Coordinates of C-alpha atoms and ligand atoms in Angstrom, one line a residue:
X1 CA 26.9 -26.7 -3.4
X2 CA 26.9 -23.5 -4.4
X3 CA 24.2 -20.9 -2.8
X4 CA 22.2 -20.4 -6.0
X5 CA 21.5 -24.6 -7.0
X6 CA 19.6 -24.2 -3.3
X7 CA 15.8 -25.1 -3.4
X8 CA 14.0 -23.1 -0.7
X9 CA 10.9 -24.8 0.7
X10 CA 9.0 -21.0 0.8
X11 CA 9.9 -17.9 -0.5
X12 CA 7.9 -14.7 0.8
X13 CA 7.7 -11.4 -1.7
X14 CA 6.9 -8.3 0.7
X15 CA 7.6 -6.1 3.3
X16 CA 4.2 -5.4 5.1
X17 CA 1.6 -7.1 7.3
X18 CA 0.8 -9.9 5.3
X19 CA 4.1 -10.8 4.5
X20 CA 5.3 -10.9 8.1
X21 CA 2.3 -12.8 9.4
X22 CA 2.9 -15.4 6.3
X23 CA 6.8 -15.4 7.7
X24 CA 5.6 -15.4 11.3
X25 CA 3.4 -18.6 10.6
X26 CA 5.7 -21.0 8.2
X27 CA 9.1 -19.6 9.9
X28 CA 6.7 -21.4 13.8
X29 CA 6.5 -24.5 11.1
X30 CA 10.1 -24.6 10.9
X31 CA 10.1 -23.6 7.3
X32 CA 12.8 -21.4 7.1
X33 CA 11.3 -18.6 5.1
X34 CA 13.1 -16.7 3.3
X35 CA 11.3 -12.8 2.5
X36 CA 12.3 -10.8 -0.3
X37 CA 10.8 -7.5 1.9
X38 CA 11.5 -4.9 -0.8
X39 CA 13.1 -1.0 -0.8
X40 CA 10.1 0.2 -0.4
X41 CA 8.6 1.3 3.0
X42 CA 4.9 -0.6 3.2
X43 CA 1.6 0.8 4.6
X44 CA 1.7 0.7 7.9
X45 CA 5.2 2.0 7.9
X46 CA 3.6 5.3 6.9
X47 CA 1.1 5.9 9.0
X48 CA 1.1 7.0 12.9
X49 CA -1.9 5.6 14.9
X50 CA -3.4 2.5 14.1
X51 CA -6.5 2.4 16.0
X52 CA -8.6 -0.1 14.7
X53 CA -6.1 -3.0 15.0
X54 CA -7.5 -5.6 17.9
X55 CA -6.1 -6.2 21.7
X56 CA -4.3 -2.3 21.7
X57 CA -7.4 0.0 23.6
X58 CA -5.3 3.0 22.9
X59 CA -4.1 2.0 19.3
X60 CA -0.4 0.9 18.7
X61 CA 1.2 3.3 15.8
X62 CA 2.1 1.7 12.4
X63 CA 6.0 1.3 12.2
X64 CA 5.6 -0.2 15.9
X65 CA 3.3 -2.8 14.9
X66 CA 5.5 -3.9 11.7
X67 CA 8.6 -3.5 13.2
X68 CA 7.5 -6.0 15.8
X69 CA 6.0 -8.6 13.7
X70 CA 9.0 -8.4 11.2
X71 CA 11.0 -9.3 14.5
X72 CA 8.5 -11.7 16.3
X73 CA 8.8 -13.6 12.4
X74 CA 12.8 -13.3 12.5
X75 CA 12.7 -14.6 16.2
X76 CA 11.3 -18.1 14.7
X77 CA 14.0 -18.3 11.9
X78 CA 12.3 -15.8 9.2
X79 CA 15.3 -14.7 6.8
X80 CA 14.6 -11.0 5.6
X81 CA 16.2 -10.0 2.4
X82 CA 16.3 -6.2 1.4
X83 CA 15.7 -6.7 -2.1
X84 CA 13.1 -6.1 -4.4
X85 CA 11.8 -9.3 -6.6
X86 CA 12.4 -7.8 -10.1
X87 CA 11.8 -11.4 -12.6
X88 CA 9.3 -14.3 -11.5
X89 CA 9.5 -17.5 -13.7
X90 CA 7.5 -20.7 -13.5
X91 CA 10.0 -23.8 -14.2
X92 CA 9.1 -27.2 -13.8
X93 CA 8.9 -28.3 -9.9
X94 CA 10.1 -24.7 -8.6
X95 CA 9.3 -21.0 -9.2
X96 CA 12.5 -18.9 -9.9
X97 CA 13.0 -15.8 -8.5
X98 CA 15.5 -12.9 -9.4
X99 CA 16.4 -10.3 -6.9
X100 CA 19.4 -7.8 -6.4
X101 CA 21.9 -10.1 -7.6
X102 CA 21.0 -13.0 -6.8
X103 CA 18.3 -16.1 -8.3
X104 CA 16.0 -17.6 -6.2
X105 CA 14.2 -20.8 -6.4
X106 CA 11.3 -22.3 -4.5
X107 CA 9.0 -24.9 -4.0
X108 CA 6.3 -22.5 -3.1
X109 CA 5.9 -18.9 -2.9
X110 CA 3.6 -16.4 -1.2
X111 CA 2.9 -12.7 -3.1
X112 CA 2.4 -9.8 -0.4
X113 CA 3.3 -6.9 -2.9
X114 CA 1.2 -4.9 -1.7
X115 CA -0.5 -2.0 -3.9
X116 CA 1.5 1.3 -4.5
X117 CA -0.2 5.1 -5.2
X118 CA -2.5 6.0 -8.0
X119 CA -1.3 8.8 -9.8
X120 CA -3.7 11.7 -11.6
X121 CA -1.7 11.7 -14.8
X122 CA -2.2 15.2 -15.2
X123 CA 0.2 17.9 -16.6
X124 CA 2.9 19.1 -14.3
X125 CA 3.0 16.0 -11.8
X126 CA 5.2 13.9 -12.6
X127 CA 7.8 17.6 -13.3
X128 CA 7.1 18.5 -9.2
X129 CA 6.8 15.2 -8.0
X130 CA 8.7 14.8 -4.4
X131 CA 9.2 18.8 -4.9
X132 CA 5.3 19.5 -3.5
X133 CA 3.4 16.4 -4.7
X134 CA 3.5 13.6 -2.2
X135 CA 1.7 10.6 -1.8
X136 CA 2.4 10.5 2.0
X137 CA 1.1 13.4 4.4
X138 CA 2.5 10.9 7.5
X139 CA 6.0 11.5 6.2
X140 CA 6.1 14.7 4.7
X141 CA 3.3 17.2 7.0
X142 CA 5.9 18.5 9.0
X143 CA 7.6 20.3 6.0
X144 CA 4.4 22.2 5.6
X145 CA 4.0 24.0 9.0
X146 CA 2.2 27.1 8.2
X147 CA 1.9 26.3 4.4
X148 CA -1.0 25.3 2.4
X149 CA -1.6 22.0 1.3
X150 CA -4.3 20.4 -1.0
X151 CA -5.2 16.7 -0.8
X152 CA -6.7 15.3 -3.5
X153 CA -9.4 12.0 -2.9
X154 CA -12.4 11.5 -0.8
X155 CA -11.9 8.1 0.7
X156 CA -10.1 7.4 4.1
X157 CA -6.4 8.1 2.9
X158 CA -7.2 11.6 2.0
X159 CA -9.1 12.1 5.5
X160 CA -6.6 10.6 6.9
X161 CA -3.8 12.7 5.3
X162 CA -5.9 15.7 5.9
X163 CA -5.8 14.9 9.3
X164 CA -2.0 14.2 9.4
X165 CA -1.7 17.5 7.7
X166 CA -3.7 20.0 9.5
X167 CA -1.5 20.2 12.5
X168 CA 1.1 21.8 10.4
X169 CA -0.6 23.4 7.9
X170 CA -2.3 26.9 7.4
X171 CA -4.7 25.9 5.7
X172 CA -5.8 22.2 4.6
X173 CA -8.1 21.8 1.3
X174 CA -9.4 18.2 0.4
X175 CA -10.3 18.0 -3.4
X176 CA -12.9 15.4 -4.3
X177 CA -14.1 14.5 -7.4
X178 CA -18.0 13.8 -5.9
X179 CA -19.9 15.2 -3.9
X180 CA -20.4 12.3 -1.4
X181 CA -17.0 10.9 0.4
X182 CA -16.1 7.1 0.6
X183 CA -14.3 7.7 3.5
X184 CA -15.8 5.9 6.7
X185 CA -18.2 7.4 8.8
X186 CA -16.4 8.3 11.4
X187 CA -13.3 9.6 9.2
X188 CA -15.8 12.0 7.8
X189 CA -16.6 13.0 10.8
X190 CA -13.5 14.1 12.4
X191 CA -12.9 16.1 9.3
X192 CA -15.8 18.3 9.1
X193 CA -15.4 18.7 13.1
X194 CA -12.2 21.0 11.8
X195 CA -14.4 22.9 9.2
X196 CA -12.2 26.2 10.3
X197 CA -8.8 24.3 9.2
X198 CA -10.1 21.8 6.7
X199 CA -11.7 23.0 3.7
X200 CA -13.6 20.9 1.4
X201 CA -14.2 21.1 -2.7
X202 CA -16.8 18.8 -3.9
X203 CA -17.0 18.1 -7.3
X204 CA -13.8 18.6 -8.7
X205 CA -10.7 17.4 -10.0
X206 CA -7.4 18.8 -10.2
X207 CA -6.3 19.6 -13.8
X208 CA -3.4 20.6 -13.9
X209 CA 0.3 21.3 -10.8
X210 CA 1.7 24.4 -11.3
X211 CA 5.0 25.4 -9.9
X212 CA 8.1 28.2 -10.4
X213 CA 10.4 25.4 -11.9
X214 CA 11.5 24.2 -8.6
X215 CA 8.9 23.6 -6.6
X216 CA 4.7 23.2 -6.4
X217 CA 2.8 27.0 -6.2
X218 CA -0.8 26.1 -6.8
X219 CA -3.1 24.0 -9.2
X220 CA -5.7 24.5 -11.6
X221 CA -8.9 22.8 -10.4
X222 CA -12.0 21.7 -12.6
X223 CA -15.5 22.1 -11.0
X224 CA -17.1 19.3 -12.9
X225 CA -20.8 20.4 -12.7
X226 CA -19.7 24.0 -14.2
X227 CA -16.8 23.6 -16.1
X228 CA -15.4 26.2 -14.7
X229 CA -11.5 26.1 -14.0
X230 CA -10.0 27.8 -11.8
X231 CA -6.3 28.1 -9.9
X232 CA -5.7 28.0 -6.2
X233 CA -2.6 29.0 -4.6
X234 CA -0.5 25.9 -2.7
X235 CA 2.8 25.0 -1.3
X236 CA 1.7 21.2 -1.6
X237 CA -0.2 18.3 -3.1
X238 CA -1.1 15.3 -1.2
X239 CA -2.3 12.6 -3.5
X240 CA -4.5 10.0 -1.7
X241 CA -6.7 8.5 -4.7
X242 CA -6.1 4.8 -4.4
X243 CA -3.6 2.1 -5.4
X244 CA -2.5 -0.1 -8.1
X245 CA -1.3 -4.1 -7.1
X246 CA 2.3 -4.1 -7.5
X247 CA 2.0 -7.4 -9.9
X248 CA 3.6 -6.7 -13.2
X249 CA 6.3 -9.3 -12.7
X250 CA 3.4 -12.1 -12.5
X251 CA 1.3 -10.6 -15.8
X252 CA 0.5 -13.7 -18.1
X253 CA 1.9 -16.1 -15.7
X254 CA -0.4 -15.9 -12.9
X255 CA -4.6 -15.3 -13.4
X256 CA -4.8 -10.9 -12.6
X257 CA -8.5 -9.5 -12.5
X258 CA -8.8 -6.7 -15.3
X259 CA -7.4 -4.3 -12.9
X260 CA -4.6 -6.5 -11.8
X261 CA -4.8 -7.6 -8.6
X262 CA -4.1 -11.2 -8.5
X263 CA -7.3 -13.6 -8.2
X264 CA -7.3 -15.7 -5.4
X265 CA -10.0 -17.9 -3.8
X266 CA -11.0 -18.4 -0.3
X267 CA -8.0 -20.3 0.5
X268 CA -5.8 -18.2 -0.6
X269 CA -4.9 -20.1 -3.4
X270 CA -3.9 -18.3 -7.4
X271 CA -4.2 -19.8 -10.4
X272 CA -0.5 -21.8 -9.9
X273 CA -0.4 -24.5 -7.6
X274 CA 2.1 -24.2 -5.0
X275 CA 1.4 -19.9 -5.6
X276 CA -0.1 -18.0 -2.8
X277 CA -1.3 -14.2 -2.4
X278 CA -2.3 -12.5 0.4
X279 CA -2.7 -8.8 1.8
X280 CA -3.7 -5.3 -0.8
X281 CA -2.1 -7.5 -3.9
X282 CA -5.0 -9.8 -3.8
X283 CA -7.9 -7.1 -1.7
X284 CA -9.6 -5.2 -3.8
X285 CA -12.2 -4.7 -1.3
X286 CA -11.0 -4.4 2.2
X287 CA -7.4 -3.7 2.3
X288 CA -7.3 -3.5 6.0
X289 CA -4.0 -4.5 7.9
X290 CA -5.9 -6.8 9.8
X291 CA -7.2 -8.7 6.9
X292 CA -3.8 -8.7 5.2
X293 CA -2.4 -10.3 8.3
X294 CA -5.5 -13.2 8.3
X295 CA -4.7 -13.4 4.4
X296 CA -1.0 -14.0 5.2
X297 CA -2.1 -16.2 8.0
X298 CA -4.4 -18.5 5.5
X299 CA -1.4 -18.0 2.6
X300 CA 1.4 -19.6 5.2
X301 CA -1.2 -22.3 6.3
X302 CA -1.3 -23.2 2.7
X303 CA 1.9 -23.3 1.3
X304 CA 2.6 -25.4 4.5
X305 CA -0.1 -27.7 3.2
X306 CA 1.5 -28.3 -0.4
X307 CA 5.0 -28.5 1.1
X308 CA 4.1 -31.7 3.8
X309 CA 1.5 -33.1 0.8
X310 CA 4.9 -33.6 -1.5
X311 CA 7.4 -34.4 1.6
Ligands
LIG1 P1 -10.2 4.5 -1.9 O1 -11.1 4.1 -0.8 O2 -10.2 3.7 -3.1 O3 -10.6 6.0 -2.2 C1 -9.9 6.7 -3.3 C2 -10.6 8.0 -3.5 O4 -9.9 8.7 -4.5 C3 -12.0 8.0 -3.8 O5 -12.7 8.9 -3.2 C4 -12.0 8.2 -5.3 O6 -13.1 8.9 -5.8 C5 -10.8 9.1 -5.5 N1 -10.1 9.0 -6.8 C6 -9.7 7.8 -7.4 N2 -9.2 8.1 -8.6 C7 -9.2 9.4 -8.7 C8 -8.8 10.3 -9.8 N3 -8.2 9.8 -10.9 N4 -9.0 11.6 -9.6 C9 -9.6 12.1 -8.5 N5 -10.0 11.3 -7.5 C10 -9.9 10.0 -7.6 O7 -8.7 4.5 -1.4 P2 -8.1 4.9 0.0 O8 -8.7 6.1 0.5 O9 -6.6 4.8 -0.3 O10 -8.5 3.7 0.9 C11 -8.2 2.3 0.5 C12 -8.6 1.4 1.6 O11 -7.8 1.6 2.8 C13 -10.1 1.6 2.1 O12 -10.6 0.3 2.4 C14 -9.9 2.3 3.4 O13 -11.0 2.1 4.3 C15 -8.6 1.8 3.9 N6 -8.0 2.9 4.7 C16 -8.3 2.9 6.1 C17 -7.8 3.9 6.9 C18 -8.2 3.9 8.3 O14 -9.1 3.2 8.7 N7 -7.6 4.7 9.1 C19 -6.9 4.8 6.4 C20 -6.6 4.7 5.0 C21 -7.1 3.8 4.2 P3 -14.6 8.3 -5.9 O15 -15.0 8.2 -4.5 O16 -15.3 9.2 -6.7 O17 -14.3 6.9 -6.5

């Protein structure tokens, strides 16, 4: 029979944590997952150091500790497929999936998405964007030795950026809209330890990228208790405000919260029997690798559940 009349039992949508550990787990079942793990490089691909991730004293960095559960998942049988899911459709006894060029179909599926970069929407961003805007400071700090960069947010990311950043740079300024950061204690801490590298403007939001044509030059920035605007000088902006759920494909045919993450309950569980989510697509809250791997964990556990129920 040809490929694309072929059932799978599970079907894994991502390329990060959660996905790997959901791979990891049914792929130990014997389940044969396959994972549709994207084009696009997840979290912990872009970040050095993970230090907060259990049993590694020193910290393990972040493409080391995907890379090796991506392989420890394809050492039990875990199928990964470089392909982006691009259509998601509910028939009757299987989900369909289309990505690339091919159709998928499934008895059950787990979402691991993830949640991509908040942009500001603001007049010359999208025109510079990848020519001085950058969502990543990880990937792109070494292009600005001796520059000056500007990151914009005040929760972890944009410390962590900073922080990324300030080995390079000039001359790091974090931009924050309050004047109290969300970041974690100790994030904020480390940053105001480099007070002579890392400046800080409360406050105030960033109105408007300039640039020559080609590439960033400064930005117009809005003190929001004065009004007052005025333009600072930069070679680069580093935008580290938040994410969005990457779940348009599953609008109106899976239950989404108002800012569309997908609902899930303590099991793991959406709205769709047989559906699973796990990891940043489903975490508005904690969005911590760790607890995208236990969500993955809980999602695999699951699926495995529905699967033996209807053996
Ligand atoms: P976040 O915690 O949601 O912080 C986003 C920041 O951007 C907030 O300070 C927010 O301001 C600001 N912001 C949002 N929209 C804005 C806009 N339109 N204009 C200007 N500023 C805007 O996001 P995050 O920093 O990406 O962190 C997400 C999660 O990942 C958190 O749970 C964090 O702990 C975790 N994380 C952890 C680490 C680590 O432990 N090493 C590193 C990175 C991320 P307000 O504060 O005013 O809302």
């Amino acid at each position: 029979m040809a490929k694309k009349e072929q059932i799978h039992g599970i079907i894994i949508i991502g390329g990060g944590i959660a996905a790997y550990t959901a791979a990891l787990y049914t792929a130990r079942a014997d389940l044969k997952p396959i994972i549709l793990c994207g084009i696009e490089p997840d979290q912990l691909s872009l970040t050095t150091l993970v230090e907060n991730w259990p049993g590694f004293k020193d910290g393990i960095q972040g493409p080391e500790l995907i890379q090796n559960t991506k392989k420890q998942a394809e050492k039990f049988g875990a199928k990964c497929i470089q392909e982006a899911a691009e259509s998601f459709n509910i028939k009757k006894g299987y989900f369909e999936i289309k990505a690339g060029n091919e159709t998928f179909k499934t008895r059950t599926l787990i979402i691991a998405t993830g949640a991509s970069a908040k942009k500001l929407s603001i007049p010359g961003e999208n025109k510079y964007f990848g020519r001085g805007i950058s969502t990543c400071a990880v990937c792109d700090a070494a292009l600005y030795r001796n520059k000056n960069a500007i990151v914009v947010g005040g929760g972890d990311s944009a410390m962590e950026e900073s922080l990324a950043l300030y080995k390079f740079a000039k001359k790091v300024t974090i931009i924050h809209r309050r004047n109290e950061f969300r970041a974690s204690k100790i994030m904020q801490d480390r940053i105001f330890k480099l007070k002579n590298k890392i400046n800080i403007i409360r406050d105030s939001e960033v109105t408007e990228v300039l640039g020559n044509g080609k590439l960033v030059t400064g930005i117009k920035v809005k003190n929001l208790k004065t009004e007052k605007i005025s333009e600072i000088k930069t070679d680069g902006v580093f935008l580290a405000i938040g994410h969005t759920p990457n779940t348009g494909i599953f609008k109106k045919k899976i239950n989404l919260d108002k800012h569309g993450y997908i609902v899930t309950d303590k099991f793991s569980n959406t709205s769709i029997p047989g559906i699973y989510a796990a990891g940043d697509v489903q975490d508005p809250i904690f969005k911590q690798a760790i607890t995208s791997a236990g969500a993955g964990c809980q999602a695999a556990l699951q699926a495995e559940k529905y699967l033996e129920k209807r053996s």
